Short mmCIF file of C-alpha atoms and ligand atoms in Angstrom, two decimals:
data_model
loop_
_atom_site.label_atom_id
_atom_site.label_comp_id
_atom_site.label_asym_id
_atom_site.label_seq_id
_atom_site.Cartn_x
_atom_site.Cartn_y
_atom_site.Cartn_z
CA MET R 1 -0.24 65.13 28.85
CA THR R 2 0.22 63.47 32.18
CA LEU R 3 -2.69 61.99 34.10
CA HIS R 4 -2.82 65.09 36.31
CA ASP R 5 -2.59 67.99 33.86
CA PRO R 6 -5.53 70.41 34.20
CA TYR R 7 -8.43 70.30 31.76
CA ASP R 8 -7.76 72.32 28.60
CA THR R 9 -10.97 73.97 27.38
CA SER R 10 -9.53 74.31 23.85
CA ASN R 11 -9.40 70.54 23.21
CA ILE R 12 -11.23 69.31 20.09
CA PHE R 13 -14.08 67.62 21.95
CA ALA R 14 -14.72 70.70 24.10
CA ARG R 15 -14.98 72.67 20.88
CA ILE R 16 -17.42 70.12 19.43
CA LEU R 17 -19.49 70.35 22.65
CA ARG R 18 -19.61 74.15 22.30
CA GLY R 19 -20.69 73.81 18.67
CA GLU R 20 -17.49 75.43 17.39
CA LEU R 21 -16.54 72.36 15.35
CA PRO R 22 -18.87 70.02 13.43
CA CYS R 23 -19.46 66.36 14.17
CA HIS R 24 -21.59 63.49 12.91
CA LYS R 25 -23.83 63.36 15.98
CA VAL R 26 -25.72 60.14 16.72
CA TYR R 27 -26.98 60.82 20.28
CA GLU R 28 -27.22 63.55 22.89
CA ASN R 29 -28.81 63.87 26.32
CA ASP R 30 -28.17 66.10 29.37
CA HIS R 31 -25.01 64.20 30.27
CA ALA R 32 -23.39 62.98 27.08
CA LEU R 33 -22.86 63.51 23.38
CA ALA R 34 -22.03 60.74 20.89
CA PHE R 35 -20.61 61.20 17.41
CA LEU R 36 -18.66 59.25 14.82
CA ASP R 37 -14.87 59.05 14.98
CA LEU R 38 -13.24 60.77 11.99
CA PHE R 39 -10.56 58.07 11.86
CA PRO R 40 -12.67 54.97 12.47
CA GLN R 41 -11.02 51.72 13.51
CA THR R 42 -14.04 50.04 11.88
CA PRO R 43 -17.01 51.61 10.08
CA GLY R 44 -19.40 53.05 12.67
CA HIS R 45 -16.71 53.69 15.32
CA THR R 46 -18.49 56.01 17.74
CA LEU R 47 -17.21 58.21 20.58
CA VAL R 48 -19.29 58.95 23.68
CA ILE R 49 -18.13 62.00 25.60
CA PRO R 50 -19.52 63.43 28.84
CA LYS R 51 -20.75 67.02 28.89
CA ALA R 52 -18.91 67.58 32.18
CA GLU R 53 -15.33 68.77 31.81
CA ALA R 54 -12.90 65.94 32.59
CA THR R 55 -9.49 65.26 31.11
CA ASN R 56 -9.60 61.52 31.74
CA ILE R 57 -11.22 58.89 33.92
CA LEU R 58 -9.38 60.06 37.04
CA ASP R 59 -10.82 63.58 37.26
CA PHE R 60 -14.41 62.79 36.25
CA PRO R 61 -16.91 63.56 39.04
CA PRO R 62 -17.84 60.16 40.56
CA ASP R 63 -21.51 61.06 40.94
CA LEU R 64 -21.82 61.54 37.16
CA PHE R 65 -20.54 58.09 36.18
CA GLY R 66 -24.01 56.57 36.43
CA PRO R 67 -25.67 58.77 33.83
CA TYR R 68 -22.56 58.84 31.66
CA MET R 69 -22.12 55.07 31.56
CA SER R 70 -25.84 54.69 30.97
CA ALA R 71 -25.38 56.84 27.84
CA VAL R 72 -22.41 54.68 26.80
CA GLN R 73 -24.63 51.60 27.07
CA THR R 74 -27.49 53.27 25.19
CA VAL R 75 -25.17 54.21 22.34
CA ALA R 76 -23.54 50.75 22.35
CA ARG R 77 -26.98 49.17 21.85
CA ALA R 78 -27.73 51.47 18.90
CA VAL R 79 -24.31 50.88 17.32
CA HIS R 80 -24.86 47.12 17.67
CA VAL R 81 -28.27 47.25 15.99
CA GLY R 82 -27.48 49.99 13.46
CA LEU R 83 -24.30 48.42 12.14
CA GLY R 84 -25.48 44.82 12.56
CA ALA R 85 -22.37 44.19 14.66
CA ASP R 86 -21.52 40.71 15.91
CA GLY R 87 -19.45 42.23 18.70
CA LEU R 88 -18.37 45.54 20.21
CA SER R 89 -14.91 46.62 21.31
CA ILE R 90 -15.25 49.38 23.93
CA LEU R 91 -11.99 51.18 24.59
CA GLN R 92 -10.89 54.07 26.78
CA PHE R 93 -7.39 55.64 27.04
CA ASN R 94 -5.90 57.91 29.71
CA GLY R 95 -2.87 60.19 29.41
CA THR R 96 -0.37 60.30 26.57
CA ALA R 97 1.41 57.28 27.98
CA GLY R 98 -1.92 55.45 28.00
CA GLY R 99 -2.57 56.20 24.32
CA GLN R 100 -4.97 59.14 24.77
CA THR R 101 -4.76 61.82 22.07
CA VAL R 102 -7.79 64.03 22.83
CA PHE R 103 -7.86 65.18 26.42
CA HIS R 104 -11.57 65.15 27.18
CA LEU R 105 -12.77 61.84 28.66
CA HIS R 106 -14.39 59.53 26.09
CA PHE R 107 -15.26 55.92 25.42
CA HIS R 108 -14.77 54.37 21.97
CA ILE R 109 -17.54 52.03 20.77
CA ILE R 110 -16.20 50.01 17.87
CA PRO R 111 -18.57 47.67 16.04
CA ARG R 112 -16.98 44.32 15.18
CA HIS R 113 -17.86 41.66 12.67
CA ALA R 114 -16.77 38.06 13.05
CA GLY R 115 -13.39 37.46 11.48
CA VAL R 116 -12.85 41.13 10.48
CA ALA R 117 -9.82 42.91 11.95
CA MET R 118 -9.97 46.53 13.07
CA HIS R 119 -7.41 49.26 12.41
CA GLY R 120 -5.11 50.01 15.31
CA HIS R 121 -5.79 52.91 17.65
CA GLY R 122 -4.28 56.05 16.05
CA ASN R 123 -3.55 54.10 12.88
CA ALA R 124 -6.75 54.36 10.83
CA PRO R 125 -7.33 56.35 7.64
CA MET R 126 -9.65 59.36 7.67
CA ALA R 127 -13.25 58.43 6.88
CA VAL R 128 -15.06 59.50 3.75
CA GLU R 129 -17.76 62.08 4.54
CA ALA R 130 -20.51 60.20 2.67
CA ASP R 131 -19.75 57.00 4.60
CA LEU R 132 -19.94 58.84 7.93
CA LYS R 133 -23.31 60.30 6.96
CA GLN R 134 -24.64 56.88 6.03
CA GLN R 135 -23.34 55.21 9.21
CA ALA R 136 -24.69 58.01 11.42
CA ALA R 137 -28.10 57.58 9.77
CA LEU R 138 -28.05 53.82 10.49
CA ILE R 139 -27.24 54.41 14.18
CA VAL R 140 -29.84 57.17 14.55
CA ALA R 141 -32.44 54.88 12.92
CA ALA R 142 -31.55 52.15 15.42
CA PHE R 143 -32.46 54.52 18.29
CA GLN R 144 -35.75 55.31 16.63
CA SER R 145 -36.56 51.62 16.07
CA GLY R 146 -36.60 51.03 19.76
P1 AMP I 201 -8.02 58.91 22.04
O1 AMP I 201 -6.75 58.64 21.29
O2 AMP I 201 -8.52 57.78 22.88
O3 AMP I 201 -7.92 60.22 22.80
O4 AMP I 201 -9.15 59.07 20.95
C1 AMP I 201 -9.39 60.25 20.24
C2 AMP I 201 -10.18 59.86 19.04
O5 AMP I 201 -10.74 61.03 18.49
C3 AMP I 201 -9.36 59.18 17.93
O6 AMP I 201 -9.93 57.93 17.65
C4 AMP I 201 -9.49 60.16 16.76
O7 AMP I 201 -9.59 59.49 15.54
C5 AMP I 201 -10.75 60.91 17.10
N1 AMP I 201 -10.87 62.26 16.59
C6 AMP I 201 -9.93 63.23 16.57
N2 AMP I 201 -10.45 64.39 16.11
C7 AMP I 201 -11.75 64.14 15.84
C8 AMP I 201 -12.83 64.93 15.36
N3 AMP I 201 -12.68 66.23 15.05
N4 AMP I 201 -14.04 64.34 15.20
C9 AMP I 201 -14.20 63.03 15.51
N5 AMP I 201 -13.23 62.24 15.98
C10 AMP I 201 -12.02 62.79 16.15
#
């Protein structure tokens, strides 16, 4: 996919947004949905996607960045608290040449612990279902704790 290919409504995240595919949801509001990455670079790796259709950062409606980035920050805070992270790596890829593999705009929130390496992007093993459930519960509880 180049940076200028049109949005494909059959992409995996569009299907998750429509409820056609499952996800381990941790947050949702009018503008964004957040769920755990199936191939986490560290435990608790979370994706925040906008509800608006956008292939990448270039075609996202500028007036929606405020609420979308606010959701990214909200989720980052909960991932930090829920996973007890010392740091957060927040990543975002655009176009095949930029490393993007799912063509619906998203930010990766990757909890980091001091001295612990993360798997490379596109180079992580598939998560175990029970671990995803547990990590999602920790993040959801962090929202509820304040
Ligand atoms: P990117 O390469 O930046 O487009 O990131 C896409 C991310 O989506 C990767 O980290 C994948 O592991 C992740 N991913 C792919 N399919 C799913 C899925 N069905 N549910 C959750 N995460 C997924």
